[in-house]
Coordinates of C-alpha atoms in Angstrom, one line a residue:
M1 CA 20.7 10.5 -10.4
K2 CA 17.5 8.7 -10.2
R3 CA 15.6 7.1 -13.1
W4 CA 13.0 10.0 -13.3
E5 CA 15.7 12.5 -13.0
K6 CA 17.7 11.0 -16.1
A7 CA 14.3 10.6 -18.1
I8 CA 13.6 14.5 -17.6
D9 CA 17.4 15.4 -18.7
H10 CA 17.4 13.0 -21.6
K11 CA 14.1 13.8 -23.2
W12 CA 14.9 17.6 -22.6
R13 CA 18.2 17.4 -24.2
S14 CA 16.8 15.3 -27.3
K15 CA 13.9 17.5 -27.6
S16 CA 11.5 14.3 -27.5
A17 CA 9.6 15.9 -24.8
H18 CA 9.3 19.0 -22.8
A19 CA 6.2 18.2 -20.5
F20 CA 6.5 15.9 -17.4
L21 CA 4.2 14.7 -14.9
L22 CA 5.8 13.4 -11.7
Y23 CA 3.6 11.4 -9.5
L24 CA 3.8 9.4 -6.0
N25 CA 6.2 10.4 -3.4
V26 CA 6.3 14.3 -4.6
A27 CA 5.7 15.4 -1.0
D28 CA 9.1 14.1 0.4
D29 CA 12.4 15.9 1.0
F30 CA 15.2 15.4 -1.5
L31 CA 18.8 15.5 -0.9
N32 CA 20.8 17.7 -3.2
N33 CA 24.6 17.7 -4.3
K34 CA 25.4 19.9 -1.2
G35 CA 24.0 17.7 1.1
E36 CA 20.6 19.7 1.8
F37 CA 17.3 18.7 2.0
E38 CA 14.7 20.1 -0.2
K39 CA 11.2 19.8 -1.4
L40 CA 10.7 18.9 -4.7
P41 CA 10.1 22.4 -6.5
D42 CA 13.2 23.3 -5.1
Y43 CA 15.1 20.3 -6.1
L44 CA 14.0 20.4 -9.4
I45 CA 15.4 24.0 -9.7
S46 CA 18.7 23.3 -8.0
S47 CA 19.3 19.5 -9.6
T48 CA 17.4 19.2 -12.7
A49 CA 17.1 20.8 -16.4
V50 CA 14.2 22.7 -15.0
G51 CA 16.5 24.8 -13.0
K52 CA 18.7 25.6 -16.0
A53 CA 16.0 28.3 -17.1
H54 CA 16.4 31.8 -16.7
F55 CA 13.2 32.2 -15.3
V56 CA 11.5 29.4 -13.4
A57 CA 8.0 29.9 -12.2
T58 CA 5.6 27.8 -10.0
F59 CA 2.0 27.6 -9.9
N60 CA -0.7 26.3 -7.4
R61 CA -4.3 27.4 -6.7
G62 CA -3.1 28.9 -3.2
T63 CA -0.2 31.1 -3.8
G64 CA -0.6 31.7 -7.5
I65 CA 2.2 32.5 -9.6
R66 CA 5.8 32.7 -8.0
F67 CA 9.4 33.1 -9.0
T68 CA 12.5 31.6 -7.4
N69 CA 15.6 33.2 -6.2
G70 CA 14.2 36.8 -6.8
Q71 CA 13.3 36.5 -10.2
E72 CA 10.2 38.1 -9.8
E73 CA 11.1 41.6 -10.4
N74 CA 13.3 40.6 -13.1
F75 CA 10.6 38.9 -14.9
I76 CA 8.3 41.9 -14.6
K77 CA 11.0 44.0 -16.1
F78 CA 11.2 41.7 -19.0
L79 CA 7.5 41.6 -19.4
T80 CA 7.1 45.3 -19.4
I81 CA 9.8 45.7 -22.1
L82 CA 8.0 43.0 -24.1
K83 CA 4.6 44.5 -23.6
P84 CA 5.2 48.3 -23.1
A85 CA 1.7 49.6 -23.2
K86 CA 0.3 51.7 -20.4
D87 CA -3.1 52.8 -19.0
A88 CA -4.3 56.3 -18.6
S89 CA -2.6 56.6 -15.0
G90 CA 0.9 55.7 -16.6
T91 CA 1.0 52.1 -15.2
N92 CA 2.1 49.2 -17.3
T93 CA -1.0 47.2 -18.3
A94 CA 1.0 44.0 -18.4
E95 CA 2.5 44.6 -15.1
R96 CA -1.1 45.5 -13.5
E97 CA -2.6 42.6 -14.9
F98 CA 0.1 40.4 -13.6
R99 CA -0.2 41.5 -10.0
N100 CA -4.0 41.3 -9.9
N101 CA -4.4 38.1 -11.7
R102 CA -1.2 36.0 -10.6
N103 CA -3.8 33.5 -8.7
K104 CA -6.1 32.8 -11.4
L105 CA -5.5 29.7 -13.4
D106 CA -6.7 30.8 -16.7
Y107 CA -4.2 33.9 -16.7
A108 CA -1.4 31.6 -15.6
L109 CA -2.0 29.4 -18.4
T110 CA -2.2 32.2 -20.9
L111 CA 0.9 33.9 -19.8
F112 CA 2.8 30.9 -19.6
A113 CA 1.9 29.7 -23.0
E114 CA 3.3 32.9 -24.2
M115 CA 6.5 32.7 -22.2
L116 CA 7.3 29.1 -23.0
E117 CA 7.5 30.0 -26.5
V118 CA 10.2 32.3 -25.9
S119 CA 13.8 31.3 -26.5
W120 CA 17.2 33.1 -26.4
Q121 CA 17.4 32.9 -30.0
D122 CA 13.7 33.8 -30.8
K123 CA 13.5 35.3 -34.3
R124 CA 10.1 37.2 -33.6
K125 CA 10.9 40.7 -34.2
N126 CA 9.1 42.1 -31.1
V127 CA 10.5 39.2 -28.9
A128 CA 13.9 39.6 -30.2
E129 CA 14.0 43.2 -29.6
A130 CA 12.6 42.6 -26.1
L131 CA 15.3 40.2 -25.5
K132 CA 18.1 42.4 -26.6
E133 CA 16.8 45.3 -24.4
Y134 CA 16.6 43.0 -21.5
S135 CA 19.8 41.6 -21.9
D136 CA 21.5 44.9 -22.0
K137 CA 19.7 45.9 -19.1
M138 CA 20.8 42.8 -17.2
E139 CA 24.3 42.9 -18.5
L140 CA 23.7 39.4 -20.0
D141 CA 25.6 38.2 -22.9
R142 CA 22.4 36.9 -24.9
E143 CA 24.6 34.9 -27.5
K144 CA 25.9 32.8 -24.8
Q145 CA 22.7 32.0 -23.0
T146 CA 22.1 28.2 -24.2
G147 CA 19.8 27.0 -21.6
P148 CA 15.9 27.3 -21.6
F149 CA 14.5 30.8 -21.3
F150 CA 11.5 29.7 -19.3
S151 CA 10.2 26.7 -17.2
V152 CA 7.1 26.4 -15.1
I153 CA 6.4 23.9 -12.0
F154 CA 2.7 23.2 -11.6
E155 CA 2.1 22.0 -8.0
Y156 CA -1.2 19.9 -7.0
A157 CA -1.9 18.9 -10.6
E158 CA -5.1 17.0 -9.2
T159 CA -6.6 20.4 -8.5
L160 CA -5.8 22.0 -11.8
A161 CA -6.9 19.1 -14.2
P162 CA -9.0 16.6 -12.3
P163 CA -10.0 13.5 -13.9
D164 CA -13.5 14.6 -15.5
S165 CA -12.1 17.8 -16.7
A166 CA -12.7 16.8 -20.3
T167 CA -16.6 16.2 -19.6
A168 CA -16.9 18.6 -16.7
S169 CA -20.0 21.1 -17.0
C170 CA -17.6 23.6 -15.6
E171 CA -16.3 25.7 -18.4
P172 CA -12.9 26.8 -16.6
D173 CA -12.0 23.0 -16.2
R174 CA -12.5 22.1 -19.7
K175 CA -10.6 25.2 -21.0
A176 CA -7.5 24.2 -18.5
I177 CA -7.3 20.6 -19.6
V178 CA -7.3 21.8 -23.2
S179 CA -4.7 24.5 -22.2
F180 CA -2.3 22.0 -20.7
L181 CA -2.5 19.8 -23.9
V182 CA -1.8 22.8 -26.3
L183 CA 1.3 23.4 -24.1
A184 CA 2.2 19.7 -24.1
R185 CA 2.0 19.4 -27.9
S186 CA 3.3 22.4 -28.5
R187 CA 6.3 22.2 -31.2
V188 CA 7.5 25.6 -30.8
I189 CA 7.7 25.0 -26.9
R190 CA 9.9 22.2 -27.9
D191 CA 11.9 23.9 -30.2
A192 CA 12.3 26.8 -27.7
N193 CA 13.8 24.1 -25.4
N194 CA 11.6 25.3 -22.6
L195 CA 9.8 22.8 -20.3
F196 CA 7.1 22.5 -17.7
V197 CA 6.4 20.0 -15.0
M198 CA 3.2 18.8 -13.3
L199 CA 3.2 17.4 -9.6
T200 CA 0.6 15.1 -8.1
D201 CA 0.7 12.5 -5.6
S202 CA -1.6 10.1 -7.7
L203 CA -2.1 9.7 -11.3
Q204 CA -5.6 8.7 -10.7
L205 CA -6.5 12.1 -9.5
V206 CA -5.4 13.8 -12.8
A207 CA -7.2 13.8 -16.2
P208 CA -6.5 10.8 -18.3
A209 CA -5.4 12.7 -21.1
L210 CA -2.3 14.2 -19.3
K211 CA -0.8 10.8 -18.4
S212 CA -0.3 9.9 -22.1
E213 CA 2.9 10.6 -23.7
T214 CA 1.1 10.4 -27.0
N215 CA -0.1 13.5 -26.0
G216 CA 3.1 15.1 -25.2
V217 CA 3.1 14.3 -21.3
V218 CA 5.6 12.0 -20.1
P219 CA 4.6 10.5 -16.5
L220 CA 7.5 9.6 -14.3
K221 CA 7.3 7.9 -10.8
I222 CA 8.9 9.1 -8.0
E223 CA 9.3 6.2 -5.9
F224 CA 9.6 5.9 -2.2
P225 CA 13.4 5.9 -1.0
D226 CA 15.1 2.5 -1.4
Q227 CA 17.5 1.3 1.5
G228 CA 20.5 3.0 -0.1
D229 CA 18.6 6.4 -0.3
R230 CA 17.3 6.0 3.4
E231 CA 20.9 5.2 4.5
T232 CA 22.5 8.2 2.8
A233 CA 19.6 10.4 4.1
I234 CA 20.3 9.2 7.8
I235 CA 24.1 9.7 7.3
E236 CA 23.5 13.3 6.3
L237 CA 21.0 13.8 9.2
R238 CA 23.2 12.4 11.8
K239 CA 25.8 14.8 10.7
Q240 CA 23.4 17.5 12.0
Y241 CA 21.9 15.5 14.7
N242 CA 24.4 13.5 16.7
A243 CA 23.5 10.0 17.6
L244 CA 22.5 9.3 21.1
P245 CA 23.8 6.5 23.3
G246 CA 21.4 3.5 22.8
D247 CA 20.3 4.7 19.1
I248 CA 20.1 2.0 16.9
D249 CA 22.9 2.1 14.2
V250 CA 22.5 3.7 10.6
K251 CA 22.2 0.3 8.7
T252 CA 19.5 -1.4 10.9
L253 CA 17.6 2.0 10.9
S254 CA 17.8 2.4 7.1
H255 CA 16.6 -1.3 7.1
V256 CA 13.4 -1.0 9.4
T257 CA 12.2 2.5 7.8
A258 CA 11.6 0.7 4.6
G259 CA 8.2 2.1 3.2
M260 CA 8.9 5.5 4.7
S261 CA 9.6 8.7 3.2
R262 CA 12.9 10.7 4.0
N263 CA 10.8 13.7 5.7
V264 CA 9.5 11.2 8.3
I265 CA 12.8 9.6 9.1
G266 CA 14.0 13.2 9.4
N267 CA 11.5 14.1 11.5
L268 CA 12.1 11.0 13.6
I269 CA 15.9 11.8 14.1
K270 CA 15.1 15.7 14.8
E271 CA 12.4 14.7 17.6
S272 CA 14.7 12.1 19.1
A273 CA 17.5 14.7 19.3
E274 CA 15.3 17.3 20.7
K275 CA 13.8 14.9 23.4
K276 CA 17.1 13.6 23.9
R277 CA 15.6 9.9 23.9
P278 CA 17.3 7.1 21.9
I279 CA 15.6 5.7 18.7
D280 CA 14.7 2.5 19.3
Y281 CA 12.9 -0.3 17.4
E282 CA 9.5 0.3 18.9
T283 CA 9.7 4.0 18.5
V284 CA 10.3 3.3 14.6
F285 CA 7.7 0.9 14.2
K286 CA 5.0 3.5 15.8
K287 CA 6.1 6.0 13.3
K288 CA 6.2 3.6 10.5
R289 CA 2.7 2.4 11.1
K290 CA 1.4 5.8 11.4
F291 CA 2.9 6.9 8.2
I292 CA 1.9 3.8 6.1
E293 CA -1.9 4.1 7.4
E294 CA -2.0 7.9 6.6
Q295 CA -0.5 7.6 3.3
S296 CA -2.7 4.8 2.2
G297 CA -5.6 6.5 3.4
G298 CA -6.0 3.8 6.1
L299 CA -6.2 1.1 3.2
L300 CA -2.8 -0.4 4.8
Q301 CA -2.3 -1.7 8.4
I302 CA 1.0 -2.9 9.4
M303 CA 1.7 -5.2 12.2
Q304 CA 4.5 -7.2 13.9
P305 CA 3.0 -10.7 14.5
L306 CA 3.9 -12.0 17.9
W307 CA 3.9 -15.7 17.2
G308 CA 4.9 -18.3 14.7
I309 CA 4.1 -21.8 14.1
E310 CA 4.2 -22.4 17.8
A311 CA 0.7 -20.8 17.9
I312 CA -0.8 -23.0 15.3
G313 CA -2.3 -26.3 16.5
G314 CA -2.7 -29.4 14.5
L315 CA -2.3 -28.6 10.7
V316 CA 1.0 -30.5 10.5
E317 CA 1.2 -30.3 6.7
H318 CA 0.4 -26.4 6.7
K319 CA 3.2 -25.8 9.2
R320 CA 5.5 -27.9 7.0
Y321 CA 4.7 -25.6 4.2
I322 CA 5.4 -22.4 6.0
K323 CA 8.7 -23.6 6.7
E324 CA 9.3 -24.6 3.2
V325 CA 8.3 -21.1 1.9
V326 CA 10.1 -19.2 4.7
A327 CA 13.3 -21.4 4.0
S328 CA 13.1 -20.5 0.4
M329 CA 12.7 -16.7 1.0
Q330 CA 15.5 -16.5 3.4
K331 CA 18.0 -18.3 0.8
N332 CA 16.9 -15.6 -1.6
N333 CA 15.5 -18.8 -3.7
F334 CA 12.7 -16.7 -5.2
L335 CA 11.7 -19.1 -7.8
A336 CA 10.6 -21.4 -5.2
V337 CA 8.3 -19.1 -3.4
P338 CA 4.8 -18.8 -4.6
M339 CA 3.2 -15.9 -5.7
G340 CA 0.7 -15.9 -3.4
A341 CA -1.4 -18.4 -1.3
M342 CA -5.4 -18.4 -1.0
L343 CA -6.4 -19.9 2.3
L344 CA -10.0 -21.3 2.3
G345 CA -12.3 -23.0 4.8
A346 CA -14.6 -22.1 7.6
P347 CA -14.1 -19.3 9.9
G348 CA -11.9 -19.8 12.9
T349 CA -9.9 -22.6 11.4
G350 CA -6.4 -20.8 11.7
K351 CA -6.2 -19.1 8.3
T352 CA -5.3 -15.7 9.9
V353 CA -2.8 -17.1 12.4
F354 CA -1.2 -19.1 9.4
A355 CA -0.6 -15.8 7.5
Q356 CA 0.7 -14.4 10.6
A357 CA 3.1 -17.1 11.3
V358 CA 4.8 -16.9 7.9
A359 CA 5.6 -13.3 8.3
H360 CA 7.0 -13.9 11.8
E361 CA 9.2 -17.1 10.9
A362 CA 10.4 -15.0 8.1
E363 CA 11.0 -12.0 10.2
I364 CA 9.4 -9.6 7.6
P365 CA 6.6 -7.1 7.6
F366 CA 3.2 -8.4 8.0
V367 CA 0.6 -5.9 6.0
T368 CA -3.1 -6.1 6.0
L369 CA -5.0 -4.7 3.0
K370 CA -8.3 -3.4 4.1
N371 CA -11.5 -2.3 2.2
I372 CA -10.6 -0.2 -0.6
R373 CA -14.1 1.2 -1.5
E374 CA -14.7 4.8 -0.5
M375 CA -17.6 7.2 -1.6
W376 CA -15.4 9.8 -3.0
V377 CA -14.6 9.3 -6.8
G378 CA -11.2 8.7 -7.6
Q379 CA -9.9 8.5 -4.0
S380 CA -10.2 4.7 -3.7
E381 CA -8.1 4.5 -7.0
R382 CA -5.6 6.9 -5.2
N383 CA -5.5 5.0 -2.1
L384 CA -5.0 1.6 -3.9
D385 CA -2.0 3.3 -5.9
F386 CA -0.4 4.3 -2.9
A387 CA -0.8 1.2 -1.1
L388 CA 0.7 -0.8 -3.8
E389 CA 3.9 1.4 -3.9
L390 CA 4.2 1.1 -0.1
I391 CA 3.8 -2.6 -0.1
R392 CA 6.7 -2.7 -2.9
A393 CA 8.8 -0.3 -1.1
Q394 CA 8.9 -2.7 1.9
A395 CA 9.6 -6.0 0.4
P396 CA 10.1 -8.5 1.3
V397 CA 6.7 -8.3 2.9
V398 CA 3.6 -10.6 3.6
V399 CA 0.4 -8.9 2.2
F400 CA -2.8 -10.2 4.0
V401 CA -6.2 -9.9 2.6
D402 CA -9.1 -11.3 4.8
E403 CA -12.6 -12.1 3.5
I404 CA -11.2 -11.5 0.0
D405 CA -14.6 -12.4 -1.3
Q406 CA -16.0 -9.2 0.3
Q407 CA -13.4 -6.9 -0.9
F408 CA -13.8 -7.4 -4.6
Q409 CA -17.0 -8.0 -6.6
M410 CA -17.2 -10.6 -9.4
R411 CA -16.8 -9.1 -12.9
G412 CA -19.4 -9.2 -15.4
G413 CA -22.3 -7.9 -13.2
P414 CA -24.1 -4.7 -13.5
V415 CA -21.6 -1.7 -13.1
T416 CA -23.1 0.7 -10.6
D417 CA -20.1 2.7 -9.5
G418 CA -18.6 4.2 -12.9
G419 CA -16.4 1.1 -13.3
V420 CA -14.3 1.9 -10.4
D421 CA -14.2 -1.4 -8.9
N422 CA -13.2 -3.2 -12.1
R423 CA -10.6 -0.5 -12.5
M424 CA -9.2 -1.4 -9.1
Q425 CA -9.5 -5.0 -9.6
G426 CA -7.4 -5.1 -12.8
R427 CA -4.6 -2.7 -11.2
L428 CA -4.7 -5.3 -8.2
F429 CA -4.4 -8.2 -10.6
E430 CA -1.7 -6.4 -12.6
F431 CA 0.4 -5.9 -9.5
M432 CA -0.1 -9.4 -8.1
S433 CA 1.0 -11.0 -11.2
D434 CA 4.1 -9.0 -11.5
T435 CA 6.8 -11.8 -11.5
D436 CA 9.6 -9.4 -10.5
L437 CA 8.1 -9.3 -7.1
R438 CA 8.1 -13.2 -6.7
G439 CA 9.9 -14.0 -3.4
K440 CA 9.4 -10.3 -2.5
T441 CA 5.9 -9.8 -2.1
L442 CA 3.9 -12.6 -0.8
W443 CA 0.1 -12.3 -1.0
I444 CA -1.9 -14.4 1.1
A445 CA -5.8 -14.2 1.1
A446 CA -8.5 -15.8 3.3
S447 CA -12.1 -16.8 2.3
N448 CA -14.8 -18.8 3.6
R449 CA -16.9 -18.2 0.3
P450 CA -14.7 -19.2 -2.9
D451 CA -17.7 -19.4 -5.0
L452 CA -17.9 -15.6 -4.6
I453 CA -14.3 -15.1 -5.7
D454 CA -13.7 -13.7 -9.3
P455 CA -12.1 -16.7 -11.1
A456 CA -9.2 -14.5 -12.5
M457 CA -8.3 -13.9 -8.7
L458 CA -7.9 -17.7 -8.0
R459 CA -5.8 -18.4 -11.0
E460 CA -2.2 -19.7 -10.8
G461 CA 0.2 -16.6 -11.1
R462 CA -1.7 -14.8 -8.4
F463 CA -2.4 -17.6 -6.0
D464 CA -0.3 -20.4 -6.7
E465 CA -1.5 -22.6 -3.9
K466 CA -5.2 -23.0 -2.9
I467 CA -4.9 -24.4 0.6
P468 CA -7.8 -25.8 2.4
F469 CA -8.4 -25.4 6.2
F470 CA -10.4 -28.3 8.1
L471 CA -12.4 -28.5 11.3
P472 CA -9.9 -30.1 13.8
N473 CA -10.4 -33.3 15.2
A474 CA -10.3 -34.5 18.8
K475 CA -6.3 -34.5 18.8
E476 CA -5.9 -31.6 17.0
R477 CA -8.3 -29.5 19.3
G478 CA -6.1 -30.7 22.1
E479 CA -3.1 -29.3 20.6
I480 CA -5.1 -26.0 19.7
L481 CA -5.6 -25.6 23.5
E482 CA -1.8 -25.7 23.9
A483 CA -1.3 -23.4 21.1
I484 CA -3.5 -20.8 22.2
L485 CA -1.9 -20.6 25.5
Q486 CA 1.5 -20.2 24.0
K487 CA -0.2 -17.3 21.8
M488 CA -1.7 -15.6 25.0
K489 CA 1.6 -15.9 26.8
A490 CA 3.4 -14.0 23.8
Q491 CA 0.7 -11.5 23.8
T492 CA 1.0 -10.7 27.5
A493 CA 4.8 -10.8 27.4
A494 CA 4.5 -7.9 24.8
H495 CA 3.1 -5.8 27.4
K496 CA 5.7 -7.0 30.0
Q497 CA 3.3 -9.2 31.8
E498 CA 3.6 -12.9 32.5
L499 CA 0.8 -15.4 31.9
S500 CA 0.9 -18.9 33.8
W501 CA -1.4 -21.7 33.8
N502 CA -1.6 -25.0 35.9
I503 CA -3.1 -27.7 33.6
P504 CA -2.2 -31.5 33.7
P505 CA -0.5 -32.5 30.4
E506 CA -3.3 -35.3 30.2
Y507 CA -6.0 -32.8 30.2
F508 CA -5.1 -31.5 26.8
E509 CA -6.4 -34.9 25.2
E510 CA -9.2 -34.7 27.5
F511 CA -10.2 -31.0 26.6
G512 CA -10.0 -32.2 22.8
W513 CA -12.4 -34.8 23.2
H514 CA -15.1 -32.5 24.9
S515 CA -14.7 -29.8 22.9
H516 CA -17.5 -30.4 20.3
R517 CA -21.3 -30.7 20.2
H518 CA -23.9 -32.6 18.0
M519 CA -26.7 -31.7 15.7
K520 CA -29.7 -33.5 16.5
R521 CA -32.8 -33.5 14.5
G522 CA -35.7 -31.4 15.9
E523 CA -33.4 -30.1 18.4
G524 CA -30.6 -28.4 16.7
I525 CA -27.2 -28.0 18.4
V526 CA -26.8 -30.2 21.8
P527 CA -24.1 -31.2 24.2
C528 CA -22.4 -34.5 23.6
D529 CA -23.7 -37.7 25.6
P530 CA -20.8 -39.7 26.3
D531 CA -22.8 -42.9 26.8
T532 CA -23.9 -43.1 23.3
H533 CA -20.9 -41.3 21.4
S534 CA -17.6 -43.3 21.7
R535 CA -14.6 -41.2 21.9
N536 CA -12.7 -43.5 19.7
R537 CA -14.9 -42.6 16.6
E538 CA -16.1 -39.5 14.9
D539 CA -20.1 -39.3 14.9
D540 CA -21.9 -38.3 11.5
T541 CA -23.7 -35.5 13.7
E542 CA -20.6 -34.1 15.4
L543 CA -19.6 -30.5 15.2
P544 CA -16.2 -29.9 16.4
F545 CA -15.2 -26.5 17.9
T546 CA -12.8 -24.4 15.6
G547 CA -9.6 -22.8 16.8
A548 CA -11.4 -19.3 17.1
Q549 CA -14.2 -20.9 19.3
I550 CA -11.9 -22.9 21.6
E551 CA -10.0 -19.4 21.9
V552 CA -13.0 -17.7 23.2
I553 CA -13.3 -20.8 25.7
V554 CA -10.0 -20.1 27.0
Q555 CA -10.4 -16.4 27.1
K556 CA -13.4 -16.9 29.1
A557 CA -11.8 -19.3 31.5
Y558 CA -8.7 -17.0 32.0
T559 CA -11.3 -14.2 32.9
L560 CA -12.9 -16.5 35.4
A561 CA -9.6 -17.3 37.0
S562 CA -8.6 -13.8 37.3
A563 CA -11.8 -12.9 38.8
N564 CA -11.0 -15.3 41.5
D565 CA -7.2 -14.5 41.8
E566 CA -6.4 -17.9 40.7
V567 CA -4.1 -19.2 38.1
L568 CA -5.8 -20.4 35.0
G569 CA -6.6 -24.5 35.5
K570 CA -8.5 -27.4 34.5
D571 CA -11.7 -26.6 36.4
H572 CA -11.8 -23.1 34.8
L573 CA -11.7 -24.7 31.4
E574 CA -14.3 -27.4 32.1
K575 CA -16.6 -24.9 33.6
T576 CA -16.5 -22.6 30.5
L577 CA -16.3 -25.2 27.9
N578 CA -19.6 -26.6 29.6
D579 CA -21.1 -23.3 29.6
Y580 CA -20.2 -22.4 25.9
I581 CA -22.8 -22.2 23.5
P582 CA -21.7 -22.0 19.9
G583 CA -23.4 -20.1 16.9
H584 CA -25.9 -21.7 14.7
D585 CA -23.7 -21.0 11.7
I586 CA -21.3 -23.9 12.8
G587 CA -23.9 -26.3 10.9
Q588 CA -22.6 -24.5 7.7
Y589 CA -19.0 -25.3 8.5
T590 CA -18.7 -28.6 6.6
H591 CA -20.1 -27.2 3.4
M592 CA -17.5 -24.3 3.4
T593 CA -14.9 -27.0 4.1
E594 CA -16.1 -28.9 0.9
M595 CA -16.1 -25.8 -1.4
A596 CA -12.5 -25.2 0.0
I597 CA -11.6 -29.0 -1.0
Q598 CA -12.9 -28.2 -4.4
Q599 CA -10.2 -25.3 -5.0
C600 CA -7.5 -27.0 -3.3
N601 CA -4.7 -27.8 -5.8
S602 CA -2.6 -29.8 -4.0
D603 CA -3.4 -33.3 -2.2
R604 CA -0.7 -32.7 0.7
F605 CA -3.1 -30.3 2.7
I606 CA -6.0 -32.7 2.6
P607 CA -5.9 -35.2 5.5
E608 CA -6.1 -39.0 5.1
G609 CA -9.5 -40.8 5.7
Y610 CA -12.5 -39.3 5.5
W611 CA -11.6 -35.9 3.9
R612 CA -9.3 -37.4 1.4
K613 CA -12.3 -39.7 0.2
R614 CA -14.7 -36.8 0.3
A615 CA -12.2 -34.8 -2.0
R616 CA -12.4 -37.9 -4.6
Q617 CA -16.3 -37.6 -4.6
L618 CA -16.4 -33.8 -4.8
R619 CA -14.1 -34.1 -7.9
G620 CA -16.3 -36.6 -9.7
Q621 CA -19.2 -34.3 -9.0
R622 CA -17.4 -31.2 -10.4
N623 CA -16.4 -33.1 -13.3
E624 CA -19.9 -34.2 -14.1
G625 CA -21.8 -31.1 -13.5
G626 CA -20.0 -28.1 -11.8
M627 CA -18.9 -26.8 -8.4
T628 CA -21.1 -27.7 -5.5
T629 CA -22.7 -24.4 -3.8
I630 CA -23.7 -23.5 -0.5
K631 CA -27.3 -23.2 0.5
V632 CA -27.8 -20.3 2.5

């Protein structure tokens, strides 16, 4: 029995609550005690206190009032006994109203309010007489009836009581929210031992008043299945659909389906059986990626990084740090794992490949959190909630947020969106600070403009490490060339192709030296003049190419070689290197690096020499007058 099931049972038995709001994974399949998969309304009826009631009704705006297990005619029988009045044609008025109005919310709420107050021991004269007559006709011993008389399941609660119900200009919406609150607060219903449940996939899409236990409503989260749940479901499914030769085993399948629902896993197994195609890792991952992107509204994107630290050139201390973090995660030494790492520095200096390498080395999922702002009120918040729960379900996981300064606004400014951004940031901050997730969810964010990031996002406890990334020197640029070739090799191998090159080992150092430009007064960015620039020193006007720029050069060189049906070689690289024109924003990269240094909280990441000296200067300036800012 899951936590939410126990909560319903305990609170109902103790009469401390009779109204429940179930949210999140409400669309999933649930495995009952008979080994059968059911949708949530059916599972509530078969396996929880809801189903103990003599009458169980469900309601949604599409199908209206329904009763389970053929109870409708019996309910109408009780209704006509309780309300025997007839019209001129001899038709029972209550029955006619039921059949004509069963799809209307206001009628349903009025009817349910009346029925939820009925108990088998009801002392009201007309109700007691109706119960006696009904029991006699149904051959029931009324004295032995101890369960609830009536329970209700409201499906798609977001369509019945949306967030703005209390203040909506629509009178029915205001009436509905009041009716729900009256039902939830009713002591008569509680004493009658009846109960009602509302279902929604997101708390953010329901009126705030219905999320408060103070108002009598108990919100209960139905989480995505954990590994044990998935394994149990897979075993049951395999009893119905035999495994095919080549299928991955149950334990492996339950592991790689982390973050997926039971019904999606079931569909995967059923489709495999129908097509007679074994389930392999690639098939599962495609299904998982589709599920996660759909459930998060496109907010999450999951991938499998194809490369680790071998795809990082230079950055010796950064690679050492990756090894330390991964080792701690693999040993389950969670206290040694940071809550998160903020990667700061100019574009193209290796921040994204660093984040991917962590996931690859740790052999865990890599999830990118994308832009959460949407035009529909409430939808952004719903997507964020789903995204965070999907992240939790996949742990251990690396969550990457690129350009985090663009994702979230600095708080304290004018509010133009009804406070949606502030609420979402608060929700995200709360999740990121959850120490129970240390070592399970590693947040990695990247930015080249830390001055635009909310200070609360930068504090320790969310991003314990602020790691600066630097423009590479000549030696590192040669190493980056080799790392990029290894990265491209991994990419082609993933497509069952091969990549080869014919580059003399000594050329890597040569390439590293050539891959820069200079900023010349009055002329802008110009090529290097080897007669005036000694290769044994770094010139003050030198603008080194970043890893991203070197990757573009290598890509162009490969295209040139392919067009001539040649193997990538030194000549192709030389030609594209000399032809390459860097963007003018390269002149701002030093400023961005300095801003990264100012946020850095560990000297180990700052190279000896010029940058270590510059870091001391910047700290002195900050202590005297605040943070240096970029001029744009």
